[in-house]
Amino acid sequence: MSEAVVNESNEVNSSNFDDDEKPKRNGTLITASAHIITAVIGSGVLSLAWAVAQMGWIAGPIVLLVFAIVTWYASTLQADCYRNLTTGKRHYTYREAVQSILGGAKFKFCALAQYSNFIGVSIGYTITASISMAAVKRAICFHKEGHQSGCHLENNRFIIIFGIAQLFLCQIQNFHELSMLSIIAAITSFGYSFIGIGLSIAKVAGGSHARTTLTGVEIGVDVTKEQKIWNILTALGNMAFAYAFSMVLIEVQDTLRQGPPENIVMKKASSIGIMITTFFYMLCGVVGYAAFGNTAPGNFLTGFGFYEPYWLVAFANVCIVVHLVGAYQVFVQPLFEFVESQCRKRCPQNKFFTTEFPINLPCCGAYNISFFRLIWRSLYVVAMTVIAMLLPFFNDIVGLLGACSFFPLTIFFPVEMYIVQAKIRRFSARWVWLKILSFTCLLVSISAAVASIRGLVVSIGNYKPFHSVS
């Protein structure tokens, strides 16, 4: 009798854990797709009308579609790297996959690239959220005081508000607890994309005759020849940033429940996520360009501040803020986990790093509080908030982030890992194709990074610190 009880107990216990003896994962195709949409549709969508304006009706949509195809292809390669094909061992993070499959100097380069990008995304999303919060205030101001009023506002107060919200949300213990936040963020991303597209269509249908051309902004009319070249290169970085999600793909894949192979489910989730986001990106970029023409603003939703209905403009920008609140967490949680696990690993006897105190929170249930987690995550958010106030340059920051993340994280490491995992023979046709793809993307990233850095240098030369104005 007792033996039966023991066996039953073991069966119950085993049902609560996966094959790696970790708590059972509950992620599905829907939640994985939501994570991807949340990570992909961020501040990048807001700059696409401007990016298309730099290239025009022909090159703009084509280049955007190429980025989508290349990103999708790389994500399918990366999905096959979640498990070691020889041992079946899971790779819990992007960095761990690179360490296991490639190791050595490539692993160190990956860690530097990935976590630097997480920091950059934290800054970029803070800037974007503050601009959208200011746009809400300005839309209301225009409605009350008239369109002749400038309604200019300093962005710092909004940067601080966003930072305070992240101080609380950053205490979410790990990536697996973000499903609901990601779903809410994904819904709001649809909201502001639809509103932006709708407002653009209404602007065009209302008789707006914005000046557009096949080749985008015109040399000698809108910009100089030199500015045209730099703007196109910066636009490449903006488009690359619009598809920056590969650095969290492994982490998202690690949330999937056991059942169908994780790589198959992840490929479907990546296809769904990228198809949906590309559809919206095309509409936002193309219709936004039709609405604003060659004078398209860097953030196309803030360009509707002079238009009615003001409440719809304000609501769209609120949706952006809500989305970025969730997207910020999707990107920083892997960084938090890395730092905290390394501290526990290096100082296993230090109670400051290892001790947690269980408490019961009203409406939330049990929560383990760690003073180390509380202090270091709070310091991180404060630091990112201060840097955002120092460098509030939307398009150049977005372009630089896209350039720095696109080649190493979206292309190079997934390609290299796949070559090793699939044992692709050196100098075979497939090997040559993958190397050509990787080298081409390297050139694109370098060009976009140089252009964005130049733009930042020019902007800083005309900027007074902590005095960003919308």
CSV table of N, CA and C in Angstrom, one decimal, residues 23-122:
chain,number,residue,atom,x,y,z
A,23,PRO,N,10.7,23.5,-13.3
A,23,PRO,CA,9.2,23.6,-13.2
A,23,PRO,C,8.6,23.6,-14.6
A,24,LYS,N,7.5,22.9,-14.8
A,24,LYS,CA,6.9,22.7,-16.1
A,24,LYS,C,6.6,24.0,-16.8
A,25,ARG,N,7.0,24.1,-18.0
A,25,ARG,CA,6.8,25.3,-18.9
A,25,ARG,C,5.4,25.2,-19.4
A,26,ASN,N,4.8,26.4,-19.5
A,26,ASN,CA,3.4,26.5,-20.0
A,26,ASN,C,3.2,27.3,-21.2
A,27,GLY,N,4.3,27.7,-21.9
A,27,GLY,CA,4.2,28.5,-23.1
A,27,GLY,C,3.6,27.8,-24.2
A,28,THR,N,2.9,28.5,-25.1
A,28,THR,CA,2.2,27.9,-26.3
A,28,THR,C,2.6,28.7,-27.5
A,29,LEU,N,2.1,28.3,-28.7
A,29,LEU,CA,2.3,29.0,-29.9
A,29,LEU,C,1.8,30.4,-29.8
A,30,ILE,N,0.7,30.6,-29.1
A,30,ILE,CA,0.0,31.9,-28.9
A,30,ILE,C,0.9,32.8,-28.0
A,31,THR,N,1.3,32.3,-26.9
A,31,THR,CA,2.2,33.2,-26.0
A,31,THR,C,3.5,33.5,-26.6
A,32,ALA,N,4.1,32.5,-27.3
A,32,ALA,CA,5.4,32.8,-28.0
A,32,ALA,C,5.2,33.8,-29.1
A,33,SER,N,4.2,33.7,-29.9
A,33,SER,CA,3.9,34.7,-30.9
A,33,SER,C,3.7,36.1,-30.3
A,34,ALA,N,3.0,36.1,-29.1
A,34,ALA,CA,2.8,37.4,-28.4
A,34,ALA,C,4.1,38.0,-27.9
A,35,HIS,N,5.0,37.1,-27.4
A,35,HIS,CA,6.3,37.6,-27.0
A,35,HIS,C,7.0,38.2,-28.1
A,36,ILE,N,7.0,37.6,-29.3
A,36,ILE,CA,7.7,38.0,-30.5
A,36,ILE,C,7.1,39.4,-31.0
A,37,ILE,N,5.8,39.4,-31.1
A,37,ILE,CA,5.2,40.7,-31.5
A,37,ILE,C,5.5,41.8,-30.6
A,38,THR,N,5.5,41.5,-29.3
A,38,THR,CA,5.8,42.5,-28.3
A,38,THR,C,7.3,43.0,-28.4
A,39,ALA,N,8.2,42.1,-28.7
A,39,ALA,CA,9.6,42.4,-28.8
A,39,ALA,C,9.9,43.1,-30.2
A,40,VAL,N,9.2,42.7,-31.2
A,40,VAL,CA,9.4,43.3,-32.6
A,40,VAL,C,8.8,44.6,-32.7
A,41,ILE,N,7.5,44.7,-32.5
A,41,ILE,CA,6.8,46.0,-32.7
A,41,ILE,C,7.1,46.9,-31.5
A,42,GLY,N,8.0,47.8,-31.6
A,42,GLY,CA,8.4,48.7,-30.6
A,42,GLY,C,8.6,50.1,-31.2
A,43,SER,N,9.6,50.8,-30.7
A,43,SER,CA,9.8,52.1,-31.2
A,43,SER,C,10.2,52.1,-32.7
A,44,GLY,N,10.6,50.9,-33.2
A,44,GLY,CA,11.0,50.8,-34.6
A,44,GLY,C,9.9,51.2,-35.6
A,45,VAL,N,8.7,50.8,-35.3
A,45,VAL,CA,7.5,51.1,-36.2
A,45,VAL,C,7.3,52.6,-36.3
A,46,LEU,N,7.6,53.4,-35.3
A,46,LEU,CA,7.4,54.8,-35.4
A,46,LEU,C,8.2,55.5,-36.4
A,47,SER,N,9.4,55.0,-36.7
A,47,SER,CA,10.4,55.7,-37.5
A,47,SER,C,10.3,55.2,-39.0
A,48,LEU,N,9.4,54.3,-39.3
A,48,LEU,CA,9.4,53.7,-40.6
A,48,LEU,C,8.9,54.7,-41.7
A,49,ALA,N,7.9,55.5,-41.4
A,49,ALA,CA,7.5,56.5,-42.4
A,49,ALA,C,8.7,57.4,-42.8
A,50,TRP,N,9.5,57.8,-41.8
A,50,TRP,CA,10.7,58.7,-42.0
A,50,TRP,C,11.7,57.9,-42.8
A,51,ALA,N,11.9,56.6,-42.5
A,51,ALA,CA,12.8,55.8,-43.2
A,51,ALA,C,12.4,55.6,-44.7
A,52,VAL,N,11.2,55.3,-44.9
A,52,VAL,CA,10.7,55.2,-46.3
A,52,VAL,C,10.8,56.5,-47.1
A,53,ALA,N,10.6,57.6,-46.4
A,53,ALA,CA,10.8,58.9,-47.0
A,53,ALA,C,12.2,59.1,-47.5
A,54,GLN,N,13.2,58.6,-46.8
A,54,GLN,CA,14.6,58.8,-47.3
A,54,GLN,C,14.9,58.0,-48.5
A,55,MET,N,14.1,56.9,-48.8
A,55,MET,CA,14.4,56.0,-49.9
A,55,MET,C,13.4,56.1,-51.0
A,56,GLY,N,12.2,56.5,-50.7
A,56,GLY,CA,11.2,56.7,-51.8
A,56,GLY,C,10.3,55.5,-51.9
A,57,TRP,N,9.4,55.6,-52.9
A,57,TRP,CA,8.3,54.6,-53.1
A,57,TRP,C,8.9,53.2,-53.6
A,58,ILE,N,10.0,53.2,-54.3
A,58,ILE,CA,10.5,51.9,-54.8
A,58,ILE,C,11.4,51.2,-53.8
A,59,ALA,N,12.5,51.9,-53.4
A,59,ALA,CA,13.5,51.3,-52.6
A,59,ALA,C,12.9,51.1,-51.1
A,60,GLY,N,12.2,52.0,-50.6
A,60,GLY,CA,11.7,51.9,-49.2
A,60,GLY,C,11.0,50.6,-48.9
A,61,PRO,N,9.9,50.3,-49.6
A,61,PRO,CA,9.1,49.0,-49.3
A,61,PRO,C,10.0,47.8,-49.6
A,62,ILE,N,10.8,47.8,-50.6
A,62,ILE,CA,11.6,46.7,-51.0
A,62,ILE,C,12.6,46.4,-49.9
A,63,VAL,N,13.3,47.4,-49.4
A,63,VAL,CA,14.3,47.2,-48.4
A,63,VAL,C,13.7,46.7,-47.1
A,64,LEU,N,12.5,47.2,-46.8
A,64,LEU,CA,11.8,46.8,-45.6
A,64,LEU,C,11.5,45.3,-45.7
A,65,LEU,N,11.0,44.9,-46.8
A,65,LEU,CA,10.6,43.5,-47.1
A,65,LEU,C,11.9,42.6,-47.0
A,66,VAL,N,13.0,43.1,-47.5
A,66,VAL,CA,14.2,42.3,-47.4
A,66,VAL,C,14.6,42.1,-46.0
A,67,PHE,N,14.5,43.1,-45.2
A,67,PHE,CA,14.9,42.9,-43.7
A,67,PHE,C,14.0,41.9,-43.1
A,68,ALA,N,12.7,41.9,-43.5
A,68,ALA,CA,11.7,40.9,-42.9
A,68,ALA,C,12.1,39.5,-43.3
A,69,ILE,N,12.4,39.3,-44.5
A,69,ILE,CA,12.8,38.0,-45.0
A,69,ILE,C,14.1,37.5,-44.4
A,70,VAL,N,15.1,38.3,-44.3
A,70,VAL,CA,16.4,37.9,-43.8
A,70,VAL,C,16.2,37.6,-42.3
A,71,THR,N,15.4,38.4,-41.6
A,71,THR,CA,15.2,38.2,-40.1
A,71,THR,C,14.5,36.9,-39.9
A,72,TRP,N,13.4,36.7,-40.7
A,72,TRP,CA,12.7,35.4,-40.6
A,72,TRP,C,13.6,34.2,-40.8
A,73,TYR,N,14.4,34.3,-41.9
A,73,TYR,CA,15.3,33.2,-42.2
A,73,TYR,C,16.3,32.9,-41.1
A,74,ALA,N,16.8,34.0,-40.5
A,74,ALA,CA,17.8,33.8,-39.4
A,74,ALA,C,17.1,33.2,-38.2
A,75,SER,N,15.9,33.6,-38.0
A,75,SER,CA,15.1,33.1,-36.8
A,75,SER,C,14.9,31.6,-36.9
A,76,THR,N,14.6,31.1,-38.1
A,76,THR,CA,14.4,29.7,-38.3
A,76,THR,C,15.7,28.9,-38.0
A,77,LEU,N,16.9,29.5,-38.4
A,77,LEU,CA,18.1,28.8,-38.1
A,77,LEU,C,18.4,28.8,-36.6
A,78,GLN,N,18.0,29.9,-36.0
A,78,GLN,CA,18.3,30.0,-34.5
A,78,GLN,C,17.4,29.1,-33.7
A,79,ALA,N,16.2,28.9,-34.2
A,79,ALA,CA,15.2,28.0,-33.5
A,79,ALA,C,15.8,26.6,-33.4
A,80,ASP,N,16.6,26.2,-34.4
A,80,ASP,CA,17.2,24.8,-34.4
A,80,ASP,C,18.3,24.7,-33.4
A,81,CYS,N,18.7,25.8,-32.8
A,81,CYS,CA,19.9,25.8,-31.8
A,81,CYS,C,19.4,25.8,-30.4
A,82,TYR,N,18.1,25.7,-30.1
A,82,TYR,CA,17.7,25.7,-28.7
A,82,TYR,C,18.2,24.4,-28.0
A,83,ARG,N,18.2,23.3,-28.7
A,83,ARG,CA,18.7,22.1,-28.1
A,83,ARG,C,20.0,21.6,-28.8
A,84,ASN,N,20.9,21.1,-28.0
A,84,ASN,CA,22.1,20.5,-28.6
A,84,ASN,C,21.6,19.2,-29.3
A,85,LEU,N,21.9,19.1,-30.6
A,85,LEU,CA,21.5,18.0,-31.4
A,85,LEU,C,22.1,16.7,-31.0
A,86,THR,N,23.2,16.7,-30.3
A,86,THR,CA,23.9,15.5,-29.9
A,86,THR,C,23.4,15.0,-28.6
A,87,THR,N,23.3,15.9,-27.6
A,87,THR,CA,22.9,15.5,-26.2
A,87,THR,C,21.4,15.7,-25.9
A,88,GLY,N,20.7,16.6,-26.7
A,88,GLY,CA,19.4,17.0,-26.4
A,88,GLY,C,19.2,18.0,-25.3
A,89,LYS,N,20.4,18.5,-24.8
A,89,LYS,CA,20.3,19.4,-23.7
A,89,LYS,C,19.8,20.8,-24.2
A,90,ARG,N,19.0,21.4,-23.3
A,90,ARG,CA,18.4,22.7,-23.6
A,90,ARG,C,19.4,23.8,-23.4
A,91,HIS,N,19.3,24.8,-24.2
A,91,HIS,CA,20.0,26.0,-24.0
A,91,HIS,C,19.0,27.1,-23.5
A,92,TYR,N,19.2,27.5,-22.3
A,92,TYR,CA,18.1,28.4,-21.7
A,92,TYR,C,18.2,29.8,-22.2
A,93,THR,N,19.3,30.3,-22.6
A,93,THR,CA,19.5,31.7,-23.1
A,93,THR,C,20.2,31.7,-24.4
A,94,TYR,N,20.1,32.8,-25.1
A,94,TYR,CA,20.9,33.0,-26.3
A,94,TYR,C,22.4,32.9,-26.1
A,95,ARG,N,22.8,33.5,-25.0
A,95,ARG,CA,24.3,33.4,-24.7
A,95,ARG,C,24.7,32.0,-24.4
A,96,GLU,N,23.9,31.2,-23.7
A,96,GLU,CA,24.2,29.9,-23.4
A,96,GLU,C,24.3,29.0,-24.6
A,97,ALA,N,23.5,29.3,-25.6
A,97,ALA,CA,23.5,28.5,-26.9
A,97,ALA,C,24.8,28.8,-27.6
A,98,VAL,N,25.2,30.1,-27.6
A,98,VAL,CA,26.5,30.4,-28.3
A,98,VAL,C,27.6,29.8,-27.6
A,99,GLN,N,27.6,29.8,-26.2
A,99,GLN,CA,28.7,29.2,-25.5
A,99,GLN,C,28.8,27.7,-25.7
A,100,SER,N,27.7,27.0,-25.7
A,100,SER,CA,27.7,25.6,-25.9
A,100,SER,C,28.1,25.2,-27.3
A,101,ILE,N,27.6,25.9,-28.3
A,101,ILE,CA,27.9,25.5,-29.7
A,101,ILE,C,29.1,26.1,-30.3
A,102,LEU,N,29.4,27.4,-30.0
A,102,LEU,CA,30.6,28.0,-30.6
A,102,LEU,C,31.8,28.2,-29.6
A,103,GLY,N,31.4,28.6,-28.4
A,103,GLY,CA,32.4,28.8,-27.3
A,103,GLY,C,33.5,29.8,-27.6
A,104,GLY,N,34.5,29.8,-26.8
A,104,GLY,CA,35.7,30.7,-27.0
A,104,GLY,C,35.4,32.2,-27.2
A,105,ALA,N,36.2,32.8,-28.1
A,105,ALA,CA,36.1,34.2,-28.3
A,105,ALA,C,34.7,34.6,-28.8
A,106,LYS,N,34.1,33.8,-29.6
A,106,LYS,CA,32.8,34.1,-30.2
A,106,LYS,C,31.7,34.2,-29.0
A,107,PHE,N,31.9,33.4,-28.0
A,107,PHE,CA,31.0,33.5,-26.9
A,107,PHE,C,31.1,34.8,-26.2
A,108,LYS,N,32.4,35.3,-25.9
A,108,LYS,CA,32.6,36.5,-25.3
A,108,LYS,C,32.1,37.7,-26.1
A,109,PHE,N,32.3,37.6,-27.4
A,109,PHE,CA,31.8,38.7,-28.3
A,109,PHE,C,30.2,38.7,-28.2
A,110,CYS,N,29.6,37.5,-28.2
A,110,CYS,CA,28.2,37.5,-28.1
A,110,CYS,C,27.6,38.1,-26.8
A,111,ALA,N,28.3,37.8,-25.7
A,111,ALA,CA,27.9,38.4,-24.4
A,111,ALA,C,27.9,39.9,-24.5
A,112,LEU,N,29.0,40.4,-25.0
A,112,LEU,CA,29.2,41.8,-25.1
A,112,LEU,C,28.1,42.5,-26.0
A,113,ALA,N,27.9,41.9,-27.2
A,113,ALA,CA,26.9,42.4,-28.1
A,113,ALA,C,25.5,42.3,-27.6
A,114,GLN,N,25.1,41.2,-27.0
A,114,GLN,CA,23.8,41.0,-26.5
A,114,GLN,C,23.5,41.9,-25.3
A,115,TYR,N,24.3,42.0,-24.3
A,115,TYR,CA,23.9,42.7,-23.2
A,115,TYR,C,24.1,44.2,-23.4
A,116,SER,N,25.0,44.6,-24.3
A,116,SER,CA,25.1,46.0,-24.6
A,116,SER,C,23.9,46.4,-25.3
A,117,ASN,N,23.3,45.5,-26.2
A,117,ASN,CA,22.1,45.9,-26.9
A,117,ASN,C,20.9,46.0,-25.9
A,118,PHE,N,20.9,45.1,-24.9
A,118,PHE,CA,19.8,45.2,-23.9
A,118,PHE,C,19.8,46.6,-23.3
A,119,ILE,N,21.0,47.1,-22.9
A,119,ILE,CA,21.2,48.4,-22.3
A,119,ILE,C,20.7,49.5,-23.3
A,120,GLY,N,21.1,49.3,-24.6
A,120,GLY,CA,20.7,50.3,-25.6
A,120,GLY,C,19.2,50.4,-25.8
A,121,VAL,N,18.6,49.2,-25.8
A,121,VAL,CA,17.1,49.1,-25.9
A,121,VAL,C,16.4,49.8,-24.7
A,122,SER,N,17.0,49.6,-23.6
A,122,SER,CA,16.4,50.2,-22.4
A,122,SER,C,16.4,51.8,-22.5
